[in-house]
Each structure stands twice: as C-alpha cells, then as structure tokens.
Amino acid sequence: MKRLTSLVGMILCLVLAASTAWAGYTSYDLDRANRMRDRSEYFEARRLYSAIANDYYASDNIRRQASYFVGFCSVRLSEPRNAINDFRRFLRDFDTGYNTVLVPDALYVLGRTYETVNEVERARSCYRDCINRFPSGEFSQKCRERLRIVGGHDDPYPHHYSMDFVSDSIDAGKTTQKLSGSDPFDGFQMDLQQEKVDQLKEKFEALHAQP
C-alpha cells in the first residue's frame, strides 16, 4: 500500500512539473515574430503570432499584439477573407474593456479589408465605429478619409482639430509625427491573384517540410 501511495505521489509530481514547465511565450518570442514580419516573412511570422495569441500563459499585452499582427500578415499575404476573420477575432477577444490598444487600428484595417472584397457597407460601419469611439488620432482621421472616398461627397465626419498639427507641420516644412506602423495598407495594395499566393504558400511549406 505504501509503495502504491509513493507511486501515485511520484506521478502527481511529474504531472505538476510538466504543467508548470511551460511558462508561455514572452516578449522575446514576440520580437522574433516582429523581425520576421520586418523581413516580409509573413507566413513564418503569422504562424508564430498565431501560436503566441493562442497561448493563455502569455501576458494579455503580448497576446493582444500577436493577435493583431496575425491579421496584419494576412493582409500582406493578400488573403482578405483570412484577414477579416483575424481582425474580427482580435476585436472579439480584446475589445472588451478599458484597454483599447490597437482597437482603432483594427477597426480601420478591417474596414479597408471589407472594401477589398466589395463589402462597402460593412467597411463604412467599421469606419463610423472607429470615429465615434476614438474621435482623435491617426486612425480616426484615416477613417474620415475613407468615408469621403466610399461615402460620396457628403462628409458627416469633418476634419478633427487633433490632426491640425500634421498639416501645420507639413506647411512649415517641419518633421511630422511618425505614424504607428501598424497599418498593413500603408504603401501596400493587396494582390488578389490566387495563383501567386498559392505559389508562396507552397514554397513556405516546402522549406519547412519534415525530413
């Protein structure tokens, strides 16, 4: 009986050790994914971002950033439907309380992605939501600009005073504030030629195939 008790105790200790050995992804792993993204290695980066975002041992801040950049990578891979799902998942999981980091970014990018697949009314809804909730800042201004493009000549959201410093500094020839860098559409347009996307995916899978 004592031997059985000792054996059970050893098993419980091993199970406990195994469950606590994995401390979760850290900022180091997030930095690795960011470096991949900076090198335009979007398949690899998305895989790591996704793993981090789904790791509940990781901190909320790290998971939030990783979840957002899953969608960023899907945009850069010209996968609009995946990007829509990614950003909707981000908003579902992280637009839940006082912490709104990356929420206006996600609303804007989701709207842009809806435009890409010709779901203009959903795009307008995202833009209006961003403007109503976050009336100042880079992404609310971008949403106003998109509404002027997709919404005709009527502009229910006039230029906000918070963006005046940008135009003033441009007129004065001064250096403007650096933008966030979280907009995947900045200087980029989706290439919806599926053949090219499939070729990139096959290349990635071949590089990482098991020997």
PDB file of N, CA, C and O in Angstrom, residues 71-107:
ATOM      1  N   GLY A  71      -3.567  39.284 -38.271  1.00  0.00           N
ATOM      2  CA  GLY A  71      -4.339  39.914 -39.341  1.00  0.00           C
ATOM      3  C   GLY A  71      -3.483  40.759 -40.260  1.00  0.00           C
ATOM      4  O   GLY A  71      -3.693  40.782 -41.481  1.00  0.00           O
ATOM      5  N   PHE A  72      -2.523  41.467 -39.691  1.00  0.00           N
ATOM      6  CA  PHE A  72      -1.593  42.270 -40.493  1.00  0.00           C
ATOM      7  C   PHE A  72      -0.925  41.388 -41.545  1.00  0.00           C
ATOM      8  O   PHE A  72      -0.854  41.745 -42.728  1.00  0.00           O
ATOM      9  N   CYS A  73      -0.428  40.230 -41.109  1.00  0.00           N
ATOM     10  CA  CYS A  73       0.258  39.328 -42.039  1.00  0.00           C
ATOM     11  C   CYS A  73      -0.697  38.799 -43.102  1.00  0.00           C
ATOM     12  O   CYS A  73      -0.309  38.639 -44.270  1.00  0.00           O
ATOM     13  N   SER A  74      -1.940  38.525 -42.728  1.00  0.00           N
ATOM     14  CA  SER A  74      -2.909  38.037 -43.713  1.00  0.00           C
ATOM     15  C   SER A  74      -3.170  39.085 -44.788  1.00  0.00           C
ATOM     16  O   SER A  74      -3.341  38.746 -45.963  1.00  0.00           O
ATOM     17  N   VAL A  75      -3.194  40.360 -44.393  1.00  0.00           N
ATOM     18  CA  VAL A  75      -3.341  41.426 -45.394  1.00  0.00           C
ATOM     19  C   VAL A  75      -2.149  41.415 -46.334  1.00  0.00           C
ATOM     20  O   VAL A  75      -2.298  41.445 -47.564  1.00  0.00           O
ATOM     21  N   ARG A  76      -0.946  41.369 -45.776  1.00  0.00           N
ATOM     22  CA  ARG A  76       0.252  41.413 -46.610  1.00  0.00           C
ATOM     23  C   ARG A  76       0.396  40.166 -47.486  1.00  0.00           C
ATOM     24  O   ARG A  76       1.087  40.202 -48.498  1.00  0.00           O
ATOM     25  N   LEU A  77      -0.265  39.083 -47.090  1.00  0.00           N
ATOM     26  CA  LEU A  77      -0.277  37.877 -47.913  1.00  0.00           C
ATOM     27  C   LEU A  77      -1.420  37.891 -48.923  1.00  0.00           C
ATOM     28  O   LEU A  77      -1.635  36.908 -49.631  1.00  0.00           O
ATOM     29  N   SER A  78      -2.142  39.020 -48.978  1.00  0.00           N
ATOM     30  CA  SER A  78      -3.272  39.177 -49.905  1.00  0.00           C
ATOM     31  C   SER A  78      -4.327  38.098 -49.694  1.00  0.00           C
ATOM     32  O   SER A  78      -4.828  37.493 -50.639  1.00  0.00           O
ATOM     33  N   GLU A  79      -4.668  37.870 -48.428  1.00  0.00           N
ATOM     34  CA  GLU A  79      -5.704  36.913 -48.062  1.00  0.00           C
ATOM     35  C   GLU A  79      -6.816  37.665 -47.328  1.00  0.00           C
ATOM     36  O   GLU A  79      -6.888  37.648 -46.095  1.00  0.00           O
ATOM     37  N   PRO A  80      -7.684  38.361 -48.061  1.00  0.00           N
ATOM     38  CA  PRO A  80      -8.655  39.240 -47.404  1.00  0.00           C
ATOM     39  C   PRO A  80      -9.626  38.515 -46.484  1.00  0.00           C
ATOM     40  O   PRO A  80      -9.969  39.026 -45.413  1.00  0.00           O
ATOM     41  N   ARG A  81     -10.088  37.335 -46.874  1.00  0.00           N
ATOM     42  CA  ARG A  81     -11.050  36.630 -46.023  1.00  0.00           C
ATOM     43  C   ARG A  81     -10.405  36.186 -44.717  1.00  0.00           C
ATOM     44  O   ARG A  81     -11.012  36.271 -43.646  1.00  0.00           O
ATOM     45  N   ASN A  82      -9.171  35.706 -44.803  1.00  0.00           N
ATOM     46  CA  ASN A  82      -8.461  35.362 -43.573  1.00  0.00           C
ATOM     47  C   ASN A  82      -8.241  36.603 -42.713  1.00  0.00           C
ATOM     48  O   ASN A  82      -8.373  36.556 -41.485  1.00  0.00           O
ATOM     49  N   ALA A  83      -7.888  37.713 -43.360  1.00  0.00           N
ATOM     50  CA  ALA A  83      -7.654  38.950 -42.615  1.00  0.00           C
ATOM     51  C   ALA A  83      -8.924  39.407 -41.904  1.00  0.00           C
ATOM     52  O   ALA A  83      -8.884  39.840 -40.745  1.00  0.00           O
ATOM     53  N   ILE A  84     -10.064  39.312 -42.584  1.00  0.00           N
ATOM     54  CA  ILE A  84     -11.334  39.694 -41.959  1.00  0.00           C
ATOM     55  C   ILE A  84     -11.590  38.840 -40.722  1.00  0.00           C
ATOM     56  O   ILE A  84     -11.933  39.350 -39.649  1.00  0.00           O
ATOM     57  N   ASN A  85     -11.411  37.538 -40.858  1.00  0.00           N
ATOM     58  CA  ASN A  85     -11.610  36.651 -39.706  1.00  0.00           C
ATOM     59  C   ASN A  85     -10.626  36.963 -38.586  1.00  0.00           C
ATOM     60  O   ASN A  85     -10.988  36.945 -37.400  1.00  0.00           O
ATOM     61  N   ASP A  86      -9.381  37.263 -38.962  1.00  0.00           N
ATOM     62  CA  ASP A  86      -8.355  37.553 -37.956  1.00  0.00           C
ATOM     63  C   ASP A  86      -8.695  38.808 -37.158  1.00  0.00           C
ATOM     64  O   ASP A  86      -8.590  38.819 -35.919  1.00  0.00           O
ATOM     65  N   PHE A  87      -9.094  39.875 -37.850  1.00  0.00           N
ATOM     66  CA  PHE A  87      -9.375  41.123 -37.143  1.00  0.00           C
ATOM     67  C   PHE A  87     -10.694  41.055 -36.373  1.00  0.00           C
ATOM     68  O   PHE A  87     -10.823  41.666 -35.305  1.00  0.00           O
ATOM     69  N   ARG A  88     -11.655  40.311 -36.883  1.00  0.00           N
ATOM     70  CA  ARG A  88     -12.889  40.118 -36.117  1.00  0.00           C
ATOM     71  C   ARG A  88     -12.600  39.336 -34.839  1.00  0.00           C
ATOM     72  O   ARG A  88     -13.154  39.628 -33.774  1.00  0.00           O
ATOM     73  N   ARG A  89     -11.723  38.346 -34.937  1.00  0.00           N
ATOM     74  CA  ARG A  89     -11.335  37.583 -33.746  1.00  0.00           C
ATOM     75  C   ARG A  89     -10.592  38.480 -32.756  1.00  0.00           C
ATOM     76  O   ARG A  89     -10.819  38.402 -31.545  1.00  0.00           O
ATOM     77  N   PHE A  90      -9.715  39.336 -33.286  1.00  0.00           N
ATOM     78  CA  PHE A  90      -8.996  40.265 -32.404  1.00  0.00           C
ATOM     79  C   PHE A  90      -9.977  41.148 -31.637  1.00  0.00           C
ATOM     80  O   PHE A  90      -9.861  41.320 -30.414  1.00  0.00           O
ATOM     81  N   LEU A  91     -10.947  41.724 -32.339  1.00  0.00           N
ATOM     82  CA  LEU A  91     -11.913  42.609 -31.691  1.00  0.00           C
ATOM     83  C   LEU A  91     -12.785  41.844 -30.698  1.00  0.00           C
ATOM     84  O   LEU A  91     -13.128  42.362 -29.634  1.00  0.00           O
ATOM     85  N   ARG A  92     -13.124  40.624 -31.031  1.00  0.00           N
ATOM     86  CA  ARG A  92     -13.921  39.804 -30.104  1.00  0.00           C
ATOM     87  C   ARG A  92     -13.158  39.536 -28.810  1.00  0.00           C
ATOM     88  O   ARG A  92     -13.722  39.612 -27.712  1.00  0.00           O
ATOM     89  N   ASP A  93     -11.869  39.249 -28.935  1.00  0.00           N
ATOM     90  CA  ASP A  93     -11.085  38.843 -27.769  1.00  0.00           C
ATOM     91  C   ASP A  93     -10.527  40.011 -26.964  1.00  0.00           C
ATOM     92  O   ASP A  93     -10.337  39.885 -25.747  1.00  0.00           O
ATOM     93  N   PHE A  94     -10.265  41.146 -27.625  1.00  0.00           N
ATOM     94  CA  PHE A  94      -9.519  42.205 -26.944  1.00  0.00           C
ATOM     95  C   PHE A  94     -10.236  43.551 -26.874  1.00  0.00           C
ATOM     96  O   PHE A  94      -9.772  44.442 -26.176  1.00  0.00           O
ATOM     97  N   ASP A  95     -11.329  43.723 -27.582  1.00  0.00           N
ATOM     98  CA  ASP A  95     -12.105  44.959 -27.447  1.00  0.00           C
ATOM     99  C   ASP A  95     -13.196  44.718 -26.408  1.00  0.00           C
ATOM    100  O   ASP A  95     -14.385  44.710 -26.710  1.00  0.00           O
ATOM    101  N   THR A  96     -12.755  44.526 -25.176  1.00  0.00           N
ATOM    102  CA  THR A  96     -13.683  44.074 -24.142  1.00  0.00           C
ATOM    103  C   THR A  96     -13.716  44.949 -22.902  1.00  0.00           C
ATOM    104  O   THR A  96     -14.487  44.682 -21.990  1.00  0.00           O
ATOM    105  N   GLY A  97     -12.898  45.977 -22.819  1.00  0.00           N
ATOM    106  CA  GLY A  97     -12.866  46.770 -21.595  1.00  0.00           C
ATOM    107  C   GLY A  97     -12.154  48.085 -21.790  1.00  0.00           C
ATOM    108  O   GLY A  97     -12.171  48.669 -22.878  1.00  0.00           O
ATOM    109  N   TYR A  98     -11.494  48.531 -20.741  1.00  0.00           N
ATOM    110  CA  TYR A  98     -10.853  49.843 -20.774  1.00  0.00           C
ATOM    111  C   TYR A  98      -9.614  49.864 -21.664  1.00  0.00           C
ATOM    112  O   TYR A  98      -9.214  50.917 -22.158  1.00  0.00           O
ATOM    113  N   ASN A  99      -8.971  48.717 -21.855  1.00  0.00           N
ATOM    114  CA  ASN A  99      -7.757  48.666 -22.668  1.00  0.00           C
ATOM    115  C   ASN A  99      -8.152  48.604 -24.143  1.00  0.00           C
ATOM    116  O   ASN A  99      -8.678  47.595 -24.616  1.00  0.00           O
ATOM    117  N   THR A 100      -7.901  49.688 -24.862  1.00  0.00           N
ATOM    118  CA  THR A 100      -8.286  49.754 -26.280  1.00  0.00           C
ATOM    119  C   THR A 100      -7.067  49.830 -27.197  1.00  0.00           C
ATOM    120  O   THR A 100      -7.178  50.267 -28.344  1.00  0.00           O
ATOM    121  N   VAL A 101      -5.918  49.391 -26.708  1.00  0.00           N
ATOM    122  CA  VAL A 101      -4.710  49.405 -27.536  1.00  0.00           C
ATOM    123  C   VAL A 101      -4.938  48.570 -28.794  1.00  0.00           C
ATOM    124  O   VAL A 101      -5.408  47.430 -28.723  1.00  0.00           O
ATOM    125  N   LEU A 102      -4.655  49.159 -29.942  1.00  0.00           N
ATOM    126  CA  LEU A 102      -4.772  48.556 -31.270  1.00  0.00           C
ATOM    127  C   LEU A 102      -6.216  48.366 -31.737  1.00  0.00           C
ATOM    128  O   LEU A 102      -6.436  47.893 -32.853  1.00  0.00           O
ATOM    129  N   VAL A 103      -7.192  48.760 -30.943  1.00  0.00           N
ATOM    130  CA  VAL A 103      -8.588  48.622 -31.376  1.00  0.00           C
ATOM    131  C   VAL A 103      -8.920  49.575 -32.524  1.00  0.00           C
ATOM    132  O   VAL A 103      -9.496  49.144 -33.535  1.00  0.00           O
ATOM    133  N   PRO A 104      -8.593  50.887 -32.435  1.00  0.00           N
ATOM    134  CA  PRO A 104      -8.868  51.747 -33.597  1.00  0.00           C
ATOM    135  C   PRO A 104      -8.114  51.303 -34.844  1.00  0.00           C
ATOM    136  O   PRO A 104      -8.644  51.380 -35.957  1.00  0.00           O
ATOM    137  N   ASP A 105      -6.908  50.809 -34.661  1.00  0.00           N
ATOM    138  CA  ASP A 105      -6.132  50.287 -35.785  1.00  0.00           C
ATOM    139  C   ASP A 105      -6.896  49.148 -36.463  1.00  0.00           C
ATOM    140  O   ASP A 105      -7.030  49.092 -37.689  1.00  0.00           O
ATOM    141  N   ALA A 106      -7.401  48.220 -35.633  1.00  0.00           N
ATOM    142  CA  ALA A 106      -8.097  47.048 -36.165  1.00  0.00           C
ATOM    143  C   ALA A 106      -9.393  47.433 -36.864  1.00  0.00           C
ATOM    144  O   ALA A 106      -9.733  46.866 -37.913  1.00  0.00           O
ATOM    145  N   LEU A 107     -10.132  48.391 -36.318  1.00  0.00           N
ATOM    146  CA  LEU A 107     -11.380  48.820 -36.956  1.00  0.00           C
ATOM    147  C   LEU A 107     -11.107  49.409 -38.335  1.00  0.00           C
ATOM    148  O   LEU A 107     -11.823  49.124 -39.306  1.00  0.00           O
TER     149      LEU A 107
END
